[in-house]
Amino acid sequence: MQISFRFISSQLSIYQTRTKPIQTRAREHHRATLSKHTAATVPNMSRAYTLSKFGIALLVMLAFPSLGSASPIRLMKRAGGAVRNDAVEGGACKALMLIHARGTTEMSNMGMGVGIPFAAALEKLTADVGIQGVNDYDASVAGAITGGSKTGAEFMAKTAADVMQKCPKTKVILSGYSQGGQVLHLATDMMSPKVADKITAVVLFGDAKGKTTPVPRIPADKVLSMCNAGDNICENPMLPMITMAHLTYGTGVDEAAAFVKRKAGI
């Protein structure tokens, strides 16, 4: 299979998310950086590459343009304050705590495409919810190719355990988008049986581990894996190709929030 760079560019140009200002700025940033950085990254734009490891890496970099050129701190500031650290910062115990792992090269510790809209959907259901993005996780292309960030997974697993210890009545929800799904799989595999048993629900968006891959230690009835038709990342992760179907999960967050509501009994 061959993939042209022109095709990827065209898919990105029609990528649409909800019209919240923060998401609009993120989309404009992607478009601007695509034209600015792609020529330096890929000198021969007319050339097509097969899906070797190099091709996959290049494809991901094109789909999420060169955000690595800026420091994580600057990227978080650009995201307009879209950093959520409710679990880390402490405070009163909540009825729910969402711990979310963003997709490759997404800005902030939540990501604007899925994490922020999903958090907002949960906050519409109840004000008694804490939101925590996964820290210690650079969401890099290299991490995606090697199966997900282990440091991000360690943060997710430890944070879930810490919340349960501090707030025994809080129901912990895990979610991940794209590479964030890989991180989530690694995290639950690191958990003790006691912690894993207390996870209330898991939501995966475009899971890079594949839509049929079980989440370690978590019963299937606690898991919602959303995989859009035509999203090759979750439909066929052995031959990953990023299409618009992989970039539109922000429109499905209400369904995901409804699943959490049922599982949490709120």
PDB file of C-alpha atoms in Angstrom:
ATOM      1  CA  MET A   1       0.000   0.000   0.000  1.00  0.00           C
ATOM      2  CA  GLN A   2       1.222   3.491  -0.846  1.00  0.00           C
ATOM      3  CA  ILE A   3       0.163   6.776   0.671  1.00  0.00           C
ATOM      4  CA  SER A   4       0.764  10.149  -0.980  1.00  0.00           C
ATOM      5  CA  PHE A   5       1.678  13.165   1.084  1.00  0.00           C
ATOM      6  CA  ARG A   6      -0.830  15.186  -0.946  1.00  0.00           C
ATOM      7  CA  PHE A   7      -3.612  12.903   0.340  1.00  0.00           C
ATOM      8  CA  ILE A   8      -2.584  13.354   3.961  1.00  0.00           C
ATOM      9  CA  SER A   9      -2.382  17.115   3.501  1.00  0.00           C
ATOM     10  CA  SER A  10      -5.845  17.197   1.967  1.00  0.00           C
ATOM     11  CA  GLN A  11      -7.276  15.185   4.854  1.00  0.00           C
ATOM     12  CA  LEU A  12      -5.802  17.574   7.374  1.00  0.00           C
ATOM     13  CA  SER A  13      -7.137  20.590   5.511  1.00  0.00           C
ATOM     14  CA  ILE A  14     -10.720  19.378   5.979  1.00  0.00           C
ATOM     15  CA  TYR A  15     -10.289  18.268   9.560  1.00  0.00           C
ATOM     16  CA  GLN A  16     -13.057  19.885  11.541  1.00  0.00           C
ATOM     17  CA  THR A  17     -13.805  19.817  15.235  1.00  0.00           C
ATOM     18  CA  ARG A  18     -16.348  21.632  17.301  1.00  0.00           C
ATOM     19  CA  THR A  19     -16.211  25.372  17.024  1.00  0.00           C
ATOM     20  CA  LYS A  20     -14.896  26.126  20.479  1.00  0.00           C
ATOM     21  CA  PRO A  21     -12.220  28.841  20.299  1.00  0.00           C
ATOM     22  CA  ILE A  22      -9.520  26.633  21.812  1.00  0.00           C
ATOM     23  CA  GLN A  23     -10.093  23.939  19.200  1.00  0.00           C
ATOM     24  CA  THR A  24     -10.175  26.520  16.411  1.00  0.00           C
ATOM     25  CA  ARG A  25      -6.761  27.813  17.484  1.00  0.00           C
ATOM     26  CA  ALA A  26      -5.394  24.274  17.605  1.00  0.00           C
ATOM     27  CA  ARG A  27      -6.691  23.536  14.100  1.00  0.00           C
ATOM     28  CA  GLU A  28      -5.195  26.759  12.723  1.00  0.00           C
ATOM     29  CA  HIS A  29      -1.882  25.877  14.372  1.00  0.00           C
ATOM     30  CA  HIS A  30      -1.879  22.468  12.655  1.00  0.00           C
ATOM     31  CA  ARG A  31      -2.564  24.001   9.254  1.00  0.00           C
ATOM     32  CA  ALA A  32       0.058  26.701   9.626  1.00  0.00           C
ATOM     33  CA  THR A  33       2.772  24.346  10.821  1.00  0.00           C
ATOM     34  CA  LEU A  34       2.014  21.838   8.051  1.00  0.00           C
ATOM     35  CA  SER A  35       3.085  24.229   5.286  1.00  0.00           C
ATOM     36  CA  LYS A  36       5.945  25.665   7.341  1.00  0.00           C
ATOM     37  CA  HIS A  37       7.639  22.456   8.463  1.00  0.00           C
ATOM     38  CA  THR A  38       6.775  19.704   5.991  1.00  0.00           C
ATOM     39  CA  ALA A  39       9.211  20.871   3.316  1.00  0.00           C
ATOM     40  CA  ALA A  40      12.074  20.724   5.804  1.00  0.00           C
ATOM     41  CA  THR A  41      10.991  17.342   7.127  1.00  0.00           C
ATOM     42  CA  VAL A  42      10.278  15.773   3.736  1.00  0.00           C
ATOM     43  CA  PRO A  43      12.264  17.386   0.904  1.00  0.00           C
ATOM     44  CA  ASN A  44      10.582  15.452  -1.935  1.00  0.00           C
ATOM     45  CA  MET A  45       6.873  16.071  -1.500  1.00  0.00           C
ATOM     46  CA  SER A  46       5.848  14.251  -4.683  1.00  0.00           C
ATOM     47  CA  ARG A  47       7.274  10.974  -3.490  1.00  0.00           C
ATOM     48  CA  ALA A  48       5.152   8.218  -1.943  1.00  0.00           C
ATOM     49  CA  TYR A  49       6.369   5.852   0.756  1.00  0.00           C
ATOM     50  CA  THR A  50       5.323   2.334   1.585  1.00  0.00           C
ATOM     51  CA  LEU A  51       4.271   1.520   5.139  1.00  0.00           C
ATOM     52  CA  SER A  52       7.642   0.500   6.510  1.00  0.00           C
ATOM     53  CA  LYS A  53       8.564   1.636  10.017  1.00  0.00           C
ATOM     54  CA  PHE A  54      10.033   4.744   8.430  1.00  0.00           C
ATOM     55  CA  GLY A  55       6.868   5.300   6.430  1.00  0.00           C
ATOM     56  CA  ILE A  56       4.676   4.982   9.506  1.00  0.00           C
ATOM     57  CA  ALA A  57       6.798   7.459  11.430  1.00  0.00           C
ATOM     58  CA  LEU A  58       6.737   9.905   8.556  1.00  0.00           C
ATOM     59  CA  LEU A  59       3.004   9.520   8.136  1.00  0.00           C
ATOM     60  CA  VAL A  60       2.355  10.300  11.784  1.00  0.00           C
ATOM     61  CA  MET A  61       4.614  13.344  11.651  1.00  0.00           C
ATOM     62  CA  LEU A  62       2.703  14.639   8.650  1.00  0.00           C
ATOM     63  CA  ALA A  63      -0.650  13.998  10.248  1.00  0.00           C
ATOM     64  CA  PHE A  64       0.427  15.848  13.401  1.00  0.00           C
ATOM     65  CA  PRO A  65       2.885  18.426  12.081  1.00  0.00           C
ATOM     66  CA  SER A  66       6.166  19.118  13.870  1.00  0.00           C
ATOM     67  CA  LEU A  67       4.782  20.214  17.210  1.00  0.00           C
ATOM     68  CA  GLY A  68       7.913  18.739  18.748  1.00  0.00           C
ATOM     69  CA  SER A  69       9.858  21.802  17.622  1.00  0.00           C
ATOM     70  CA  ALA A  70       8.422  23.693  20.591  1.00  0.00           C
ATOM     71  CA  SER A  71       8.918  22.841  24.232  1.00  0.00           C
ATOM     72  CA  PRO A  72       6.078  21.080  26.121  1.00  0.00           C
ATOM     73  CA  ILE A  73       5.722  24.103  28.401  1.00  0.00           C
ATOM     74  CA  ARG A  74       5.246  26.499  25.477  1.00  0.00           C
ATOM     75  CA  LEU A  75       2.777  24.125  23.855  1.00  0.00           C
ATOM     76  CA  MET A  76       0.712  23.949  27.037  1.00  0.00           C
ATOM     77  CA  LYS A  77       0.642  27.744  27.235  1.00  0.00           C
ATOM     78  CA  ARG A  78      -0.450  27.955  23.596  1.00  0.00           C
ATOM     79  CA  ALA A  79      -3.296  25.596  24.341  1.00  0.00           C
ATOM     80  CA  GLY A  80      -5.061  28.393  26.172  1.00  0.00           C
ATOM     81  CA  GLY A  81      -4.897  26.849  29.635  1.00  0.00           C
ATOM     82  CA  ALA A  82      -6.221  23.456  28.565  1.00  0.00           C
ATOM     83  CA  VAL A  83      -4.184  21.691  31.239  1.00  0.00           C
ATOM     84  CA  ARG A  84      -6.172  19.755  33.833  1.00  0.00           C
ATOM     85  CA  ASN A  85      -4.456  18.579  36.996  1.00  0.00           C
ATOM     86  CA  ASP A  86      -7.293  18.100  39.483  1.00  0.00           C
ATOM     87  CA  ALA A  87      -5.865  14.857  40.888  1.00  0.00           C
ATOM     88  CA  VAL A  88      -2.315  16.184  41.165  1.00  0.00           C
ATOM     89  CA  GLU A  89      -3.367  19.478  42.739  1.00  0.00           C
ATOM     90  CA  GLY A  90      -5.550  17.769  45.321  1.00  0.00           C
ATOM     91  CA  GLY A  91      -8.574  19.454  46.795  1.00  0.00           C
ATOM     92  CA  ALA A  92     -11.896  17.975  47.797  1.00  0.00           C
ATOM     93  CA  CYS A  93     -12.745  14.435  46.733  1.00  0.00           C
ATOM     94  CA  LYS A  94     -15.072  14.186  43.747  1.00  0.00           C
ATOM     95  CA  ALA A  95     -17.721  11.665  42.804  1.00  0.00           C
ATOM     96  CA  LEU A  96     -15.827  10.968  39.563  1.00  0.00           C
ATOM     97  CA  MET A  97     -12.221  11.383  38.459  1.00  0.00           C
ATOM     98  CA  LEU A  98     -11.330  11.174  34.765  1.00  0.00           C
ATOM     99  CA  ILE A  99      -7.717  10.393  33.860  1.00  0.00           C
ATOM    100  CA  HIS A 100      -7.161  10.954  30.133  1.00  0.00           C
ATOM    101  CA  ALA A 101      -4.195  10.191  27.839  1.00  0.00           C
ATOM    102  CA  ARG A 102      -4.050  12.362  24.716  1.00  0.00           C
ATOM    103  CA  GLY A 103      -3.042  11.420  21.177  1.00  0.00           C
ATOM    104  CA  THR A 104       0.325  11.818  19.476  1.00  0.00           C
ATOM    105  CA  THR A 105       1.649  15.420  19.479  1.00  0.00           C
ATOM    106  CA  GLU A 106      -1.590  16.847  20.899  1.00  0.00           C
ATOM    107  CA  MET A 107      -1.119  20.005  22.937  1.00  0.00           C
ATOM    108  CA  SER A 108      -1.622  20.356  26.710  1.00  0.00           C
ATOM    109  CA  ASN A 109      -1.886  17.293  28.934  1.00  0.00           C
ATOM    110  CA  MET A 110      -5.437  16.681  27.682  1.00  0.00           C
ATOM    111  CA  GLY A 111      -5.407  17.331  23.945  1.00  0.00           C
ATOM    112  CA  MET A 112      -7.967  19.534  22.244  1.00  0.00           C
ATOM    113  CA  GLY A 113      -9.422  17.058  19.752  1.00  0.00           C
ATOM    114  CA  VAL A 114     -10.923  14.579  22.239  1.00  0.00           C
ATOM    115  CA  GLY A 115      -9.774  15.118  25.825  1.00  0.00           C
ATOM    116  CA  ILE A 116     -11.152  18.612  26.375  1.00  0.00           C
ATOM    117  CA  PRO A 117     -14.521  17.913  24.659  1.00  0.00           C
ATOM    118  CA  PHE A 118     -14.884  14.645  26.615  1.00  0.00           C
ATOM    119  CA  ALA A 119     -14.149  16.419  29.899  1.00  0.00           C
ATOM    120  CA  ALA A 120     -16.738  19.062  29.006  1.00  0.00           C
ATOM    121  CA  ALA A 121     -19.320  16.366  28.227  1.00  0.00           C
ATOM    122  CA  LEU A 122     -18.776  14.792  31.650  1.00  0.00           C
ATOM    123  CA  GLU A 123     -18.973  18.180  33.348  1.00  0.00           C
ATOM    124  CA  LYS A 124     -22.364  18.709  31.699  1.00  0.00           C
ATOM    125  CA  LEU A 125     -23.592  15.538  33.412  1.00  0.00           C
ATOM    126  CA  THR A 126     -22.280  16.437  36.849  1.00  0.00           C
ATOM    127  CA  ALA A 127     -20.301  19.233  38.452  1.00  0.00           C
ATOM    128  CA  ASP A 128     -18.850  16.679  40.869  1.00  0.00           C
ATOM    129  CA  VAL A 129     -16.095  15.457  38.543  1.00  0.00           C
ATOM    130  CA  GLY A 130     -12.336  15.947  38.561  1.00  0.00           C
ATOM    131  CA  ILE A 131     -10.275  15.962  35.376  1.00  0.00           C
ATOM    132  CA  GLN A 132      -6.651  14.866  35.129  1.00  0.00           C
ATOM    133  CA  GLY A 133      -4.523  14.727  31.990  1.00  0.00           C
ATOM    134  CA  VAL A 134      -1.611  12.304  31.826  1.00  0.00           C
ATOM    135  CA  ASN A 135       1.691  14.024  32.643  1.00  0.00           C
ATOM    136  CA  ASP A 136       5.220  12.589  32.221  1.00  0.00           C
ATOM    137  CA  TYR A 137       4.121  11.813  28.654  1.00  0.00           C
ATOM    138  CA  ASP A 138       5.468  13.656  25.619  1.00  0.00           C
ATOM    139  CA  ALA A 139       3.004  12.035  23.188  1.00  0.00           C
ATOM    140  CA  SER A 140       5.846  11.653  20.701  1.00  0.00           C
ATOM    141  CA  VAL A 141       5.901   9.893  17.341  1.00  0.00           C
ATOM    142  CA  ALA A 142       8.594   7.566  18.679  1.00  0.00           C
ATOM    143  CA  GLY A 143       6.329   6.590  21.557  1.00  0.00           C
ATOM    144  CA  ALA A 144       3.519   5.684  19.178  1.00  0.00           C
ATOM    145  CA  ILE A 145       5.785   3.520  17.032  1.00  0.00           C
ATOM    146  CA  THR A 146       7.142   1.624  20.040  1.00  0.00           C
ATOM    147  CA  GLY A 147       3.723   0.886  21.527  1.00  0.00           C
ATOM    148  CA  GLY A 148       3.038   3.848  23.796  1.00  0.00           C
ATOM    149  CA  SER A 149       4.797   5.875  26.473  1.00  0.00           C
ATOM    150  CA  LYS A 150       5.771   3.810  29.514  1.00  0.00           C
ATOM    151  CA  THR A 151       6.283   6.905  31.666  1.00  0.00           C
ATOM    152  CA  GLY A 152       2.814   8.104  30.731  1.00  0.00           C
ATOM    153  CA  ALA A 153       1.410   4.693  31.618  1.00  0.00           C
ATOM    154  CA  GLU A 154       3.185   4.755  34.966  1.00  0.00           C
ATOM    155  CA  PHE A 155       1.673   8.176  35.682  1.00  0.00           C
ATOM    156  CA  MET A 156      -1.831   6.971  34.819  1.00  0.00           C
ATOM    157  CA  ALA A 157      -1.532   3.820  36.937  1.00  0.00           C
ATOM    158  CA  LYS A 158      -0.036   5.640  39.932  1.00  0.00           C
ATOM    159  CA  THR A 159      -2.548   8.492  39.748  1.00  0.00           C
ATOM    160  CA  ALA A 160      -5.470   6.061  39.703  1.00  0.00           C
ATOM    161  CA  ALA A 161      -4.068   4.287  42.770  1.00  0.00           C
ATOM    162  CA  ASP A 162      -3.416   7.583  44.571  1.00  0.00           C
ATOM    163  CA  VAL A 163      -6.962   8.829  43.933  1.00  0.00           C
ATOM    164  CA  MET A 164      -8.430   5.569  45.235  1.00  0.00           C
ATOM    165  CA  GLN A 165      -6.307   5.742  48.371  1.00  0.00           C
ATOM    166  CA  LYS A 166      -7.093   9.385  49.135  1.00  0.00           C
ATOM    167  CA  CYS A 167     -10.749   9.276  48.045  1.00  0.00           C
ATOM    168  CA  PRO A 168     -12.105   5.717  48.441  1.00  0.00           C
ATOM    169  CA  LYS A 169     -15.588   6.696  47.258  1.00  0.00           C
ATOM    170  CA  THR A 170     -14.398   8.398  44.064  1.00  0.00           C
ATOM    171  CA  LYS A 171     -15.139   6.445  40.895  1.00  0.00           C
ATOM    172  CA  VAL A 172     -12.141   6.467  38.564  1.00  0.00           C
ATOM    173  CA  ILE A 173     -12.627   6.678  34.799  1.00  0.00           C
ATOM    174  CA  LEU A 174      -9.770   6.071  32.356  1.00  0.00           C
ATOM    175  CA  SER A 175      -9.746   7.267  28.764  1.00  0.00           C
ATOM    176  CA  GLY A 176      -7.284   7.469  25.903  1.00  0.00           C
ATOM    177  CA  TYR A 177      -7.189   8.678  22.325  1.00  0.00           C
ATOM    178  CA  SER A 178      -4.979   7.117  19.642  1.00  0.00           C
ATOM    179  CA  GLN A 179      -1.528   6.624  21.271  1.00  0.00           C
ATOM    180  CA  GLY A 180      -3.329   7.444  24.495  1.00  0.00           C
ATOM    181  CA  GLY A 181      -5.064   4.097  24.043  1.00  0.00           C
ATOM    182  CA  GLN A 182      -1.681   2.389  23.996  1.00  0.00           C
ATOM    183  CA  VAL A 183      -0.770   4.244  27.175  1.00  0.00           C
ATOM    184  CA  LEU A 184      -4.010   3.133  28.811  1.00  0.00           C
ATOM    185  CA  HIS A 185      -3.421  -0.540  27.935  1.00  0.00           C
ATOM    186  CA  LEU A 186       0.066  -0.341  29.432  1.00  0.00           C
ATOM    187  CA  ALA A 187      -1.264   1.410  32.538  1.00  0.00           C
ATOM    188  CA  THR A 188      -3.926  -1.149  33.412  1.00  0.00           C
ATOM    189  CA  ASP A 189      -1.389  -3.929  32.890  1.00  0.00           C
ATOM    190  CA  MET A 190       0.789  -2.245  35.546  1.00  0.00           C
ATOM    191  CA  MET A 191      -2.035  -1.979  38.086  1.00  0.00           C
ATOM    192  CA  SER A 192      -2.494  -4.283  41.014  1.00  0.00           C
ATOM    193  CA  PRO A 193      -5.646  -6.423  40.833  1.00  0.00           C
ATOM    194  CA  LYS A 194      -7.116  -4.353  43.675  1.00  0.00           C
ATOM    195  CA  VAL A 195      -6.717  -1.071  41.778  1.00  0.00           C
ATOM    196  CA  ALA A 196      -7.827  -2.513  38.435  1.00  0.00           C
ATOM    197  CA  ASP A 197     -10.971  -3.975  40.020  1.00  0.00           C
ATOM    198  CA  LYS A 198     -11.980  -0.518  41.242  1.00  0.00           C
ATOM    199  CA  ILE A 199     -11.802   1.150  37.819  1.00  0.00           C
ATOM    200  CA  THR A 200     -15.381   2.147  37.032  1.00  0.00           C
ATOM    201  CA  ALA A 201     -15.147   2.587  33.260  1.00  0.00           C
ATOM    202  CA  VAL A 202     -12.670   2.778  30.396  1.00  0.00           C
ATOM    203  CA  VAL A 203     -13.265   4.744  27.193  1.00  0.00           C
ATOM    204  CA  LEU A 204     -11.026   4.411  24.144  1.00  0.00           C
ATOM    205  CA  PHE A 205     -11.189   6.667  21.089  1.00  0.00           C
ATOM    206  CA  GLY A 206      -9.456   5.393  17.947  1.00  0.00           C
ATOM    207  CA  ASP A 207      -7.385   2.969  20.028  1.00  0.00           C
ATOM    208  CA  ALA A 208      -3.975   2.438  18.424  1.00  0.00           C
ATOM    209  CA  LYS A 209      -3.867  -1.030  20.013  1.00  0.00           C
ATOM    210  CA  GLY A 210      -6.874  -2.010  17.894  1.00  0.00           C
ATOM    211  CA  LYS A 211     -10.586  -2.016  18.616  1.00  0.00           C
ATOM    212  CA  THR A 212     -10.691  -5.744  19.426  1.00  0.00           C
ATOM    213  CA  THR A 213      -7.683  -5.769  21.765  1.00  0.00           C
ATOM    214  CA  PRO A 214      -8.814  -6.443  25.356  1.00  0.00           C
ATOM    215  CA  VAL A 215      -7.801  -3.948  28.023  1.00  0.00           C
ATOM    216  CA  PRO A 216      -5.614  -5.814  30.541  1.00  0.00           C
ATOM    217  CA  ARG A 217      -7.274  -6.532  33.910  1.00  0.00           C
ATOM    218  CA  ILE A 218     -10.486  -4.682  32.981  1.00  0.00           C
ATOM    219  CA  PRO A 219     -13.729  -6.629  32.283  1.00  0.00           C
ATOM    220  CA  ALA A 220     -15.080  -6.088  28.774  1.00  0.00           C
ATOM    221  CA  ASP A 221     -18.398  -4.734  30.065  1.00  0.00           C
ATOM    222  CA  LYS A 222     -16.561  -1.775  31.620  1.00  0.00           C
ATOM    223  CA  VAL A 223     -14.922  -0.828  28.313  1.00  0.00           C
ATOM    224  CA  LEU A 224     -16.245   1.324  25.478  1.00  0.00           C
ATOM    225  CA  SER A 225     -13.942   1.294  22.449  1.00  0.00           C
ATOM    226  CA  MET A 226     -15.073   3.827  19.861  1.00  0.00           C
ATOM    227  CA  CYS A 227     -13.689   3.135  16.384  1.00  0.00           C
ATOM    228  CA  ASN A 228     -15.081   5.173  13.505  1.00  0.00           C
ATOM    229  CA  ALA A 229     -15.732   3.436  10.196  1.00  0.00           C
ATOM    230  CA  GLY A 230     -12.717   4.046   7.997  1.00  0.00           C
ATOM    231  CA  ASP A 231     -10.328   4.695  10.888  1.00  0.00           C
ATOM    232  CA  ASN A 232      -7.444   2.454   9.985  1.00  0.00           C
ATOM    233  CA  ILE A 233      -5.607   3.180  13.236  1.00  0.00           C
ATOM    234  CA  CYS A 234      -8.097   1.162  15.281  1.00  0.00           C
ATOM    235  CA  GLU A 235      -9.502  -1.048  12.507  1.00  0.00           C
ATOM    236  CA  ASN A 236      -6.135  -2.296  11.277  1.00  0.00           C
ATOM    237  CA  PRO A 237      -3.284  -1.144  13.535  1.00  0.00           C
ATOM    238  CA  MET A 238      -0.783  -3.362  11.695  1.00  0.00           C
ATOM    239  CA  LEU A 239      -1.189  -1.080   8.662  1.00  0.00           C
ATOM    240  CA  PRO A 240      -1.906   2.292  10.261  1.00  0.00           C
ATOM    241  CA  MET A 241      -3.026   5.100   7.983  1.00  0.00           C
ATOM    242  CA  ILE A 242      -4.401   8.318   9.406  1.00  0.00           C
ATOM    243  CA  THR A 243      -7.638   9.379   7.738  1.00  0.00           C
ATOM    244  CA  MET A 244     -10.218  12.001   8.638  1.00  0.00           C
ATOM    245  CA  ALA A 245     -12.162   9.265  10.449  1.00  0.00           C
ATOM    246  CA  HIS A 246      -9.360   9.197  13.039  1.00  0.00           C
ATOM    247  CA  LEU A 247      -9.588  12.943  13.604  1.00  0.00           C
ATOM    248  CA  THR A 248     -13.291  13.375  14.385  1.00  0.00           C
ATOM    249  CA  TYR A 249     -13.846  11.640  17.734  1.00  0.00           C
ATOM    250  CA  GLY A 250     -14.665  14.970  19.348  1.00  0.00           C
ATOM    251  CA  THR A 251     -18.148  14.572  17.878  1.00  0.00           C
ATOM    252  CA  GLY A 252     -18.696  11.312  19.786  1.00  0.00           C
ATOM    253  CA  VAL A 253     -17.978  12.465  23.319  1.00  0.00           C
ATOM    254  CA  ASP A 254     -21.635  12.653  24.360  1.00  0.00           C
ATOM    255  CA  GLU A 255     -22.010   8.932  23.645  1.00  0.00           C
ATOM    256  CA  ALA A 256     -18.885   8.264  25.684  1.00  0.00           C
ATOM    257  CA  ALA A 257     -20.170  10.404  28.561  1.00  0.00           C
ATOM    258  CA  ALA A 258     -23.495   8.537  28.509  1.00  0.00           C
ATOM    259  CA  PHE A 259     -21.575   5.254  28.854  1.00  0.00           C
ATOM    260  CA  VAL A 260     -19.703   6.619  31.863  1.00  0.00           C
ATOM    261  CA  LYS A 261     -22.977   7.797  33.386  1.00  0.00           C
ATOM    262  CA  ARG A 262     -24.438   4.287  33.155  1.00  0.00           C
ATOM    263  CA  LYS A 263     -21.375   2.627  34.620  1.00  0.00           C
ATOM    264  CA  ALA A 264     -20.987   5.166  37.417  1.00  0.00           C
ATOM    265  CA  GLY A 265     -24.679   5.226  38.262  1.00  0.00           C
ATOM    266  CA  ILE A 266     -24.910   9.004  38.271  1.00  0.00           C
TER     267      ILE A 266
END
